[in-house]
């Protein structure tokens, strides 16, 4: 059964301020949602709530049709935040193989091996280097390779293409298209156009209601 | 989980990991005591085990604040919070790795530093044994403190202050077991068994408290 991300009446607070309220949407397998909006409009907050890293004030996030019983929807999600979650002291291969074995694969799929993943982000052959030696753009690409080494049906991406050149933008769009083609779901917050067929959720901020375009 | 253990071990021995900082600090503390106290060998050998324990306690508090803060700064903590693996288990494995990298070297260095204090062979052996059993408790208590202070940019001293009162029983029973092994009338086993019990107790409570603190601190 294909999976389905269902968000109902979601609202969240940061401190005392209501950042957004009553956001509802349904994403089916193969669908992407691009979250847009000005700085501070609550894009990152929404994604962190979806990833289970922030408690929602009200509403719910659930994933229907998972291949096996899950404890919490966040277990089926990849979260790529502003920070890359890679250690500068370790080599790229050490970083990736750690995440691969630590995260494991969600039921219903398998992650790529390290070489395929680094090839897929266009950086094959440099995985023996310490992560800290890479340029900002290369680091970001390697963080994306992390999405590939462990299988998760839902990708939650916060500003995924920051620090990337146009070439890498295109490559990233291919990765996302590939993931969607395989029946995955992508939720991405971005300022730049991702070159994707996707629905758009515009965040207006300060308790304004997000509207689907 | 083994991969997490190995990764943390690697990180602590590579540049900036600071596994040896604890040992160096331990050495500094113990090495200055004979200069301060004076060359009274009897006095030194009497206070030796206590000084070793104080040094080891302070050295193992050092660097505890980085246990989760380093993970939080580069975003790894977010991913750890999201996994199916229980967070308690992740915390426990991180504690084990931290202890292996910074606690175990203290135990190994203790006999050498015991020589500075004119400690007898028996006392050195007893100190090593009690440190081996007692220092994991300090790491496990420290994990809870480190998790509470994870969002604070300069949490280092705060972690030490939070943790110190809870670590005092470890110090008391560690030192009294060591002295009991050396001086005749007091039995060795009761304080030693209590020390073991404290470590086992904190092996359960520490990771639970740390996991709860990490969950509520995410922002």
GROMACS .gro file of C-alpha atoms in nm:
model
  432
    1UNK     CA    1   0.000   0.000   0.000
    2UNK     CA    2   0.147   0.339  -0.090
    3UNK     CA    3   0.211   0.567   0.200
    4UNK     CA    4   0.031   0.888   0.268
    5UNK     CA    5   0.134   1.180   0.489
    6UNK     CA    6  -0.169   1.332   0.658
    7UNK     CA    7  -0.146   1.662   0.844
    8UNK     CA    8  -0.457   1.786   1.020
    9UNK     CA    9  -0.517   2.121   1.185
   10UNK     CA   10  -0.155   2.170   1.278
   11UNK     CA   11  -0.050   2.470   1.481
   12UNK     CA   12   0.270   2.547   1.665
   13UNK     CA   13   0.407   2.799   1.910
   14UNK     CA   14   0.755   2.932   1.966
   15UNK     CA   15   0.758   3.060   2.320
   16UNK     CA   16   0.429   3.243   2.358
   17UNK     CA   17   0.384   3.332   1.993
   18UNK     CA   18   0.164   3.131   1.766
   19UNK     CA   19   0.368   3.081   1.450
   20UNK     CA   20   0.101   2.919   1.237
   21UNK     CA   21  -0.229   2.754   1.297
   22UNK     CA   22  -0.468   2.515   1.133
   23UNK     CA   23  -0.248   2.383   0.853
   24UNK     CA   24  -0.390   2.075   0.689
   25UNK     CA   25  -0.272   1.885   0.386
   26UNK     CA   26  -0.246   1.534   0.250
   27UNK     CA   27   0.052   1.414   0.048
   28UNK     CA   28   0.026   1.083  -0.132
   29UNK     CA   29   0.313   0.869  -0.251
   30UNK     CA   30   0.502   1.049  -0.526
   31UNK     CA   31   0.387   1.396  -0.427
   32UNK     CA   32   0.601   1.688  -0.316
   33UNK     CA   33   0.515   2.000  -0.122
   34UNK     CA   34   0.724   2.312  -0.142
   35UNK     CA   35   0.690   2.545   0.154
   36UNK     CA   36   0.763   2.906   0.068
   37UNK     CA   37   0.740   3.232   0.254
   38UNK     CA   38   0.942   3.521   0.387
   39UNK     CA   39   1.212   3.482   0.651
   40UNK     CA   40   1.057   3.415   0.986
   41UNK     CA   41   0.725   3.305   0.843
   42UNK     CA   42   0.748   2.967   1.011
   43UNK     CA   43   0.878   2.737   0.739
   44UNK     CA   44   1.145   2.579   0.955
   45UNK     CA   45   0.908   2.553   1.250
   46UNK     CA   46   0.656   2.368   1.034
   47UNK     CA   47   0.923   2.126   0.914
   48UNK     CA   48   1.052   2.064   1.265
   49UNK     CA   49   0.699   1.990   1.382
   50UNK     CA   50   0.657   1.747   1.091
   51UNK     CA   51   0.986   1.580   1.184
   52UNK     CA   52   0.867   1.539   1.541
   53UNK     CA   53   1.140   1.765   1.677
   54UNK     CA   54   0.897   2.026   1.808
   55UNK     CA   55   0.571   1.951   1.980
   56UNK     CA   56   0.265   2.073   1.795
   57UNK     CA   57   0.033   2.303   1.987
   58UNK     CA   58  -0.262   2.125   1.833
   59UNK     CA   59  -0.338   1.902   1.539
   60UNK     CA   60  -0.169   1.585   1.427
   61UNK     CA   61   0.080   1.441   1.182
   62UNK     CA   62   0.044   1.082   1.076
   63UNK     CA   63   0.166   0.849   0.807
   64UNK     CA   64  -0.085   0.602   0.671
   65UNK     CA   65  -0.003   0.286   0.483
   66UNK     CA   66   0.344   0.227   0.627
   67UNK     CA   67   0.494  -0.112   0.540
   68UNK     CA   68   0.513  -0.205   0.907
   69UNK     CA   69   0.388  -0.086   1.242
   70UNK     CA   70   0.563   0.234   1.347
   71UNK     CA   71   0.591   0.406   1.682
   72UNK     CA   72   0.597   0.763   1.560
   73UNK     CA   73   0.576   0.915   1.211
   74UNK     CA   74   0.921   1.076   1.257
   75UNK     CA   75   1.077   0.731   1.230
   76UNK     CA   76   0.987   0.723   0.861
   77UNK     CA   77   1.134   1.066   0.791
   78UNK     CA   78   1.465   1.201   0.681
   79UNK     CA   79   1.529   1.551   0.811
   80UNK     CA   80   1.789   1.767   0.643
   81UNK     CA   81   1.811   2.088   0.841
   82UNK     CA   82   2.034   2.392   0.811
   83UNK     CA   83   2.315   2.197   0.967
   84UNK     CA   84   2.459   1.896   0.793
   85UNK     CA   85   2.481   1.654   1.087
   86UNK     CA   86   2.826   1.542   0.976
   87UNK     CA   87   3.141   1.546   1.187
   88UNK     CA   88   3.426   1.754   1.050
   89UNK     CA   89   3.689   1.534   1.215
   90UNK     CA   90   3.572   1.214   1.047
   91UNK     CA   91   3.608   1.127   0.682
   92UNK     CA   92   3.305   1.142   0.456
   93UNK     CA   93   3.298   0.763   0.437
   94UNK     CA   94   3.308   0.731   0.816
   95UNK     CA   95   3.026   0.983   0.850
   96UNK     CA   96   2.807   0.818   0.592
   97UNK     CA   97   2.867   0.463   0.709
   98UNK     CA   98   2.789   0.568   1.064
   99UNK     CA   99   2.454   0.716   0.963
  100UNK     CA  100   2.381   0.421   0.739
  101UNK     CA  101   2.420   0.169   1.018
  102UNK     CA  102   2.281   0.392   1.293
  103UNK     CA  103   1.965   0.489   1.108
  104UNK     CA  104   1.904   0.162   0.930
  105UNK     CA  105   1.638   0.131   0.661
  106UNK     CA  106   1.269   0.189   0.708
  107UNK     CA  107   1.062  -0.112   0.613
  108UNK     CA  108   0.979  -0.125   0.245
  109UNK     CA  109   1.307  -0.011   0.096
  110UNK     CA  110   1.684  -0.025   0.108
  111UNK     CA  111   1.946   0.247   0.115
  112UNK     CA  112   2.218   0.275  -0.146
  113UNK     CA  113   2.569   0.180  -0.058
  114UNK     CA  114   2.822   0.451   0.007
  115UNK     CA  115   2.983   0.462  -0.335
  116UNK     CA  116   2.652   0.480  -0.520
  117UNK     CA  117   2.532   0.756  -0.290
  118UNK     CA  118   2.842   0.972  -0.335
  119UNK     CA  119   2.828   0.911  -0.711
  120UNK     CA  120   2.464   1.017  -0.709
  121UNK     CA  121   2.555   1.355  -0.561
  122UNK     CA  122   2.837   1.388  -0.812
  123UNK     CA  123   3.122   1.354  -0.564
  124UNK     CA  124   3.241   0.999  -0.610
  125UNK     CA  125   3.603   0.931  -0.522
  126UNK     CA  126   3.656   1.187  -0.247
  127UNK     CA  127   3.491   1.002   0.038
  128UNK     CA  128   3.829   0.929   0.201
  129UNK     CA  129   3.872   1.300   0.283
  130UNK     CA  130   3.779   1.444   0.622
  131UNK     CA  131   3.442   1.613   0.598
  132UNK     CA  132   3.593   1.938   0.723
  133UNK     CA  133   3.821   1.961   0.416
  134UNK     CA  134   3.529   1.995   0.176
  135UNK     CA  135   3.387   2.324   0.055
  136UNK     CA  136   3.048   2.439   0.183
  137UNK     CA  137   2.874   2.324  -0.133
  138UNK     CA  138   3.044   1.985  -0.127
  139UNK     CA  139   2.952   1.944   0.238
  140UNK     CA  140   2.590   2.015   0.153
  141UNK     CA  141   2.598   1.758  -0.126
  142UNK     CA  142   2.746   1.498   0.105
  143UNK     CA  143   2.471   1.574   0.356
  144UNK     CA  144   2.229   1.490   0.075
  145UNK     CA  145   2.410   1.163   0.015
  146UNK     CA  146   2.298   1.087   0.371
  147UNK     CA  147   1.939   1.087   0.241
  148UNK     CA  148   2.033   0.807   0.006
  149UNK     CA  149   2.234   0.573   0.228
  150UNK     CA  150   1.944   0.504   0.464
  151UNK     CA  151   1.599   0.453   0.319
  152UNK     CA  152   1.320   0.674   0.448
  153UNK     CA  153   0.996   0.720   0.251
  154UNK     CA  154   0.947   1.082   0.364
  155UNK     CA  155   1.211   1.350   0.314
  156UNK     CA  156   1.181   1.674   0.507
  157UNK     CA  157   1.424   1.925   0.367
  158UNK     CA  158   1.494   2.269   0.511
  159UNK     CA  159   1.665   2.499   0.262
  160UNK     CA  160   1.824   2.200   0.090
  161UNK     CA  161   1.992   2.398  -0.185
  162UNK     CA  162   2.160   2.667   0.024
  163UNK     CA  163   2.527   2.697  -0.080
  164UNK     CA  164   2.475   2.495  -0.396
  165UNK     CA  165   2.566   2.602  -0.748
  166UNK     CA  166   2.324   2.578  -1.041
  167UNK     CA  167   2.465   2.243  -1.143
  168UNK     CA  168   2.406   2.098  -0.801
  169UNK     CA  169   2.056   2.246  -0.795
  170UNK     CA  170   1.975   2.042  -1.103
  171UNK     CA  171   2.134   1.733  -0.955
  172UNK     CA  172   1.932   1.780  -0.642
  173UNK     CA  173   1.612   1.812  -0.844
  174UNK     CA  174   1.699   1.479  -1.005
  175UNK     CA  175   1.746   1.315  -0.664
  176UNK     CA  176   1.411   1.442  -0.547
  177UNK     CA  177   1.239   1.339  -0.870
  178UNK     CA  178   1.392   0.995  -0.835
  179UNK     CA  179   1.269   0.967  -0.479
  180UNK     CA  180   0.919   1.076  -0.579
  181UNK     CA  181   0.923   0.834  -0.871
  182UNK     CA  182   0.997   0.552  -0.628
  183UNK     CA  183   0.685   0.640  -0.432
  184UNK     CA  184   0.840   0.872  -0.176
  185UNK     CA  185   0.713   1.198  -0.031
  186UNK     CA  186   0.910   1.523  -0.013
  187UNK     CA  187   0.838   1.834   0.190
  188UNK     CA  188   1.089   2.109   0.123
  189UNK     CA  189   1.121   2.468   0.241
  190UNK     CA  190   1.304   2.690   0.002
  191UNK     CA  191   1.347   3.036  -0.142
  192UNK     CA  192   1.480   2.913  -0.473
  193UNK     CA  193   1.271   2.731  -0.729
  194UNK     CA  194   1.360   2.364  -0.708
  195UNK     CA  195   1.260   2.288  -1.064
  196UNK     CA  196   1.003   2.043  -0.941
  197UNK     CA  197   0.645   1.964  -1.012
  198UNK     CA  198   0.510   2.035  -0.668
  199UNK     CA  199   0.229   2.191  -0.478
  200UNK     CA  200   0.315   2.502  -0.287
  201UNK     CA  201   0.229   2.603   0.066
  202UNK     CA  202   0.283   2.972   0.128
  203UNK     CA  203   0.349   3.062   0.487
  204UNK     CA  204   0.242   3.412   0.579
  205UNK     CA  205   0.370   3.417   0.934
  206UNK     CA  206   0.244   3.569   1.258
  207UNK     CA  207  -0.058   3.349   1.294
  208UNK     CA  208  -0.164   3.407   0.938
  209UNK     CA  209  -0.326   3.104   0.789
  210UNK     CA  210  -0.116   2.915   0.539
  211UNK     CA  211  -0.297   2.875   0.211
  212UNK     CA  212  -0.249   2.619  -0.060
  213UNK     CA  213  -0.172   2.762  -0.403
  214UNK     CA  214   2.471   0.090   1.826
  215UNK     CA  215   2.822  -0.044   1.788
  216UNK     CA  216   2.869   0.207   1.509
  217UNK     CA  217   2.774   0.490   1.745
  218UNK     CA  218   3.019   0.362   2.005
  219UNK     CA  219   3.302   0.339   1.752
  220UNK     CA  220   3.222   0.679   1.604
  221UNK     CA  221   3.228   0.852   1.942
  222UNK     CA  222   3.551   0.676   2.029
  223UNK     CA  223   3.708   0.789   1.702
  224UNK     CA  224   3.589   1.145   1.756
  225UNK     CA  225   3.737   1.162   2.102
  226UNK     CA  226   4.083   1.048   1.993
  227UNK     CA  227   4.101   1.266   1.682
  228UNK     CA  228   4.207   1.629   1.692
  229UNK     CA  229   3.988   1.838   1.921
  230UNK     CA  230   3.825   1.536   2.078
  231UNK     CA  231   3.989   1.594   2.411
  232UNK     CA  232   4.021   1.236   2.540
  233UNK     CA  233   4.367   1.313   2.674
  234UNK     CA  234   4.272   1.647   2.826
  235UNK     CA  235   4.118   1.465   3.120
  236UNK     CA  236   4.430   1.261   3.185
  237UNK     CA  237   4.650   1.569   3.159
  238UNK     CA  238   4.426   1.754   3.402
  239UNK     CA  239   4.431   1.455   3.638
  240UNK     CA  240   4.809   1.452   3.622
  241UNK     CA  241   4.831   1.826   3.688
  242UNK     CA  242   4.609   1.810   3.994
  243UNK     CA  243   4.788   1.513   4.149
  244UNK     CA  244   5.137   1.632   4.057
  245UNK     CA  245   5.106   1.968   4.233
  246UNK     CA  246   4.983   1.821   4.562
  247UNK     CA  247   5.325   1.695   4.683
  248UNK     CA  248   5.469   2.039   4.617
  249UNK     CA  249   5.194   2.205   4.813
  250UNK     CA  250   5.184   1.959   5.103
  251UNK     CA  251   5.557   1.918   5.138
  252UNK     CA  252   5.787   1.614   5.136
  253UNK     CA  253   5.621   1.435   5.428
  254UNK     CA  254   5.601   1.083   5.285
  255UNK     CA  255   5.374   0.946   5.556
  256UNK     CA  256   5.125   1.227   5.513
  257UNK     CA  257   5.135   1.190   5.134
  258UNK     CA  258   5.074   0.818   5.145
  259UNK     CA  259   4.787   0.875   5.388
  260UNK     CA  260   4.609   1.133   5.172
  261UNK     CA  261   4.716   0.968   4.844
  262UNK     CA  262   4.399   0.771   4.765
  263UNK     CA  263   4.179   1.069   4.849
  264UNK     CA  264   4.379   1.302   4.625
  265UNK     CA  265   4.368   1.048   4.342
  266UNK     CA  266   3.993   1.024   4.376
  267UNK     CA  267   3.946   1.401   4.384
  268UNK     CA  268   4.166   1.438   4.078
  269UNK     CA  269   3.977   1.166   3.892
  270UNK     CA  270   3.641   1.316   3.987
  271UNK     CA  271   3.733   1.663   3.863
  272UNK     CA  272   3.897   1.525   3.549
  273UNK     CA  273   3.593   1.321   3.457
  274UNK     CA  274   3.368   1.625   3.499
  275UNK     CA  275   3.585   1.800   3.243
  276UNK     CA  276   3.451   1.767   2.892
  277UNK     CA  277   3.118   1.623   2.998
  278UNK     CA  278   2.933   1.929   2.871
  279UNK     CA  279   3.040   1.847   2.515
  280UNK     CA  280   2.870   1.508   2.530
  281UNK     CA  281   2.550   1.633   2.364
  282UNK     CA  282   2.640   1.990   2.281
  283UNK     CA  283   2.874   1.886   2.001
  284UNK     CA  284   2.596   1.674   1.855
  285UNK     CA  285   2.349   1.957   1.881
  286UNK     CA  286   2.575   2.212   1.713
  287UNK     CA  287   2.613   2.015   1.392
  288UNK     CA  288   2.254   1.890   1.383
  289UNK     CA  289   2.330   1.524   1.459
  290UNK     CA  290   2.120   1.539   1.774
  291UNK     CA  291   1.806   1.606   1.566
  292UNK     CA  292   1.859   1.286   1.373
  293UNK     CA  293   1.929   1.088   1.689
  294UNK     CA  294   1.603   1.213   1.838
  295UNK     CA  295   1.409   1.096   1.533
  296UNK     CA  296   1.523   0.735   1.521
  297UNK     CA  297   1.333   0.425   1.613
  298UNK     CA  298   1.618   0.329   1.847
  299UNK     CA  299   1.513   0.434   2.198
  300UNK     CA  300   1.684   0.757   2.294
  301UNK     CA  301   1.774   0.607   2.633
  302UNK     CA  302   1.982   0.343   2.459
  303UNK     CA  303   2.154   0.602   2.240
  304UNK     CA  304   2.241   0.804   2.551
  305UNK     CA  305   2.371   0.496   2.732
  306UNK     CA  306   2.597   0.402   2.440
  307UNK     CA  307   2.726   0.758   2.419
  308UNK     CA  308   2.805   0.744   2.792
  309UNK     CA  309   2.990   0.416   2.749
  310UNK     CA  310   3.196   0.559   2.465
  311UNK     CA  311   3.267   0.875   2.661
  312UNK     CA  312   3.378   0.674   2.961
  313UNK     CA  313   3.598   0.445   2.751
  314UNK     CA  314   3.768   0.745   2.596
  315UNK     CA  315   3.804   0.968   2.900
  316UNK     CA  316   3.728   0.762   3.212
  317UNK     CA  317   3.926   0.449   3.143
  318UNK     CA  318   4.253   0.640   3.078
  319UNK     CA  319   4.215   0.792   3.427
  320UNK     CA  320   4.195   0.445   3.580
  321UNK     CA  321   4.500   0.340   3.384
  322UNK     CA  322   4.695   0.653   3.479
  323UNK     CA  323   4.608   0.623   3.848
  324UNK     CA  324   4.892   0.381   3.948
  325UNK     CA  325   5.153   0.605   3.791
  326UNK     CA  326   5.019   0.908   3.971
  327UNK     CA  327   4.991   0.703   4.289
  328UNK     CA  328   5.372   0.686   4.290
  329UNK     CA  329   5.380   1.067   4.320
  330UNK     CA  330   5.184   1.028   4.639
  331UNK     CA  331   5.401   0.751   4.787
  332UNK     CA  332   5.097   0.522   4.788
  333UNK     CA  333   5.150   0.156   4.875
  334UNK     CA  334   5.089  -0.118   4.617
  335UNK     CA  335   4.777  -0.232   4.795
  336UNK     CA  336   4.636   0.119   4.807
  337UNK     CA  337   4.715   0.170   4.439
  338UNK     CA  338   4.535  -0.152   4.354
  339UNK     CA  339   4.235  -0.055   4.564
  340UNK     CA  340   4.223   0.292   4.410
  341UNK     CA  341   4.230   0.148   4.059
  342UNK     CA  342   3.953  -0.095   4.141
  343UNK     CA  343   3.729   0.166   4.302
  344UNK     CA  344   3.795   0.413   4.018
  345UNK     CA  345   3.709   0.143   3.766
  346UNK     CA  346   3.377   0.086   3.937
  347UNK     CA  347   3.306   0.445   4.039
  348UNK     CA  348   3.398   0.666   3.742
  349UNK     CA  349   3.123   0.527   3.513
  350UNK     CA  350   2.872   0.661   3.767
  351UNK     CA  351   3.016   1.010   3.727
  352UNK     CA  352   2.981   0.991   3.349
  353UNK     CA  353   2.624   0.863   3.379
  354UNK     CA  354   2.522   1.137   3.623
  355UNK     CA  355   2.705   1.385   3.405
  356UNK     CA  356   2.502   1.282   3.102
  357UNK     CA  357   2.188   1.404   3.275
  358UNK     CA  358   2.357   1.734   3.358
  359UNK     CA  359   2.493   1.769   3.006
  360UNK     CA  360   2.148   1.706   2.862
  361UNK     CA  361   1.989   1.971   3.083
  362UNK     CA  362   2.252   2.227   2.981
  363UNK     CA  363   2.263   2.129   2.614
  364UNK     CA  364   2.110   2.451   2.487
  365UNK     CA  365   2.333   2.678   2.693
  366UNK     CA  366   2.631   2.807   2.499
  367UNK     CA  367   2.865   2.819   2.800
  368UNK     CA  368   2.722   2.530   2.995
  369UNK     CA  369   3.051   2.374   3.104
  370UNK     CA  370   3.074   2.509   3.455
  371UNK     CA  371   2.700   2.476   3.505
  372UNK     CA  372   2.717   2.106   3.422
  373UNK     CA  373   2.992   2.057   3.680
  374UNK     CA  374   2.793   2.239   3.945
  375UNK     CA  375   2.475   2.048   3.864
  376UNK     CA  376   2.653   1.717   3.871
  377UNK     CA  377   2.885   1.763   4.166
  378UNK     CA  378   2.629   1.716   4.449
  379UNK     CA  379   2.510   1.392   4.289
  380UNK     CA  380   2.867   1.273   4.244
  381UNK     CA  381   2.955   1.326   4.613
  382UNK     CA  382   2.825   0.981   4.723
  383UNK     CA  383   3.045   0.824   4.459
  384UNK     CA  384   3.343   1.008   4.604
  385UNK     CA  385   3.256   0.916   4.963
  386UNK     CA  386   3.213   0.546   4.899
  387UNK     CA  387   3.501   0.529   4.653
  388UNK     CA  388   3.744   0.680   4.900
  389UNK     CA  389   3.611   0.489   5.201
  390UNK     CA  390   3.635   0.157   5.015
  391UNK     CA  391   3.992   0.238   4.920
  392UNK     CA  392   4.086   0.321   5.278
  393UNK     CA  393   3.904   0.013   5.403
  394UNK     CA  394   4.127  -0.200   5.183
  395UNK     CA  395   4.439  -0.045   5.334
  396UNK     CA  396   4.349   0.007   5.699
  397UNK     CA  397   4.259  -0.301   5.889
  398UNK     CA  398   3.953  -0.259   6.109
  399UNK     CA  399   3.711  -0.134   5.843
  400UNK     CA  400   3.570  -0.398   5.607
  401UNK     CA  401   3.631  -0.339   5.234
  402UNK     CA  402   3.325  -0.502   5.089
  403UNK     CA  403   3.031  -0.295   5.220
  404UNK     CA  404   3.143   0.044   5.083
  405UNK     CA  405   3.263  -0.122   4.763
  406UNK     CA  406   2.929  -0.291   4.706
  407UNK     CA  407   2.747   0.036   4.773
  408UNK     CA  408   2.975   0.200   4.515
  409UNK     CA  409   2.876  -0.067   4.264
  410UNK     CA  410   2.511  -0.017   4.352
  411UNK     CA  411   2.543   0.358   4.293
  412UNK     CA  412   2.693   0.296   3.950
  413UNK     CA  413   2.418   0.051   3.855
  414UNK     CA  414   2.154   0.287   3.989
  415UNK     CA  415   2.280   0.576   3.779
  416UNK     CA  416   2.317   0.348   3.476
  417UNK     CA  417   1.937   0.336   3.484
  418UNK     CA  418   1.846   0.682   3.612
  419UNK     CA  419   2.111   0.882   3.425
  420UNK     CA  420   2.019   0.789   3.067
  421UNK     CA  421   1.646   0.812   3.146
  422UNK     CA  422   1.684   1.162   3.284
  423UNK     CA  423   1.916   1.265   3.001
  424UNK     CA  424   1.676   1.135   2.735
  425UNK     CA  425   1.385   1.319   2.893
  426UNK     CA  426   1.587   1.641   2.910
  427UNK     CA  427   1.700   1.610   2.548
  428UNK     CA  428   1.345   1.554   2.427
  429UNK     CA  429   1.214   1.861   2.602
  430UNK     CA  430   1.506   2.081   2.502
  431UNK     CA  431   1.471   2.039   2.127
  432UNK     CA  432   1.379   2.362   1.955
   0.00000   0.00000   0.00000
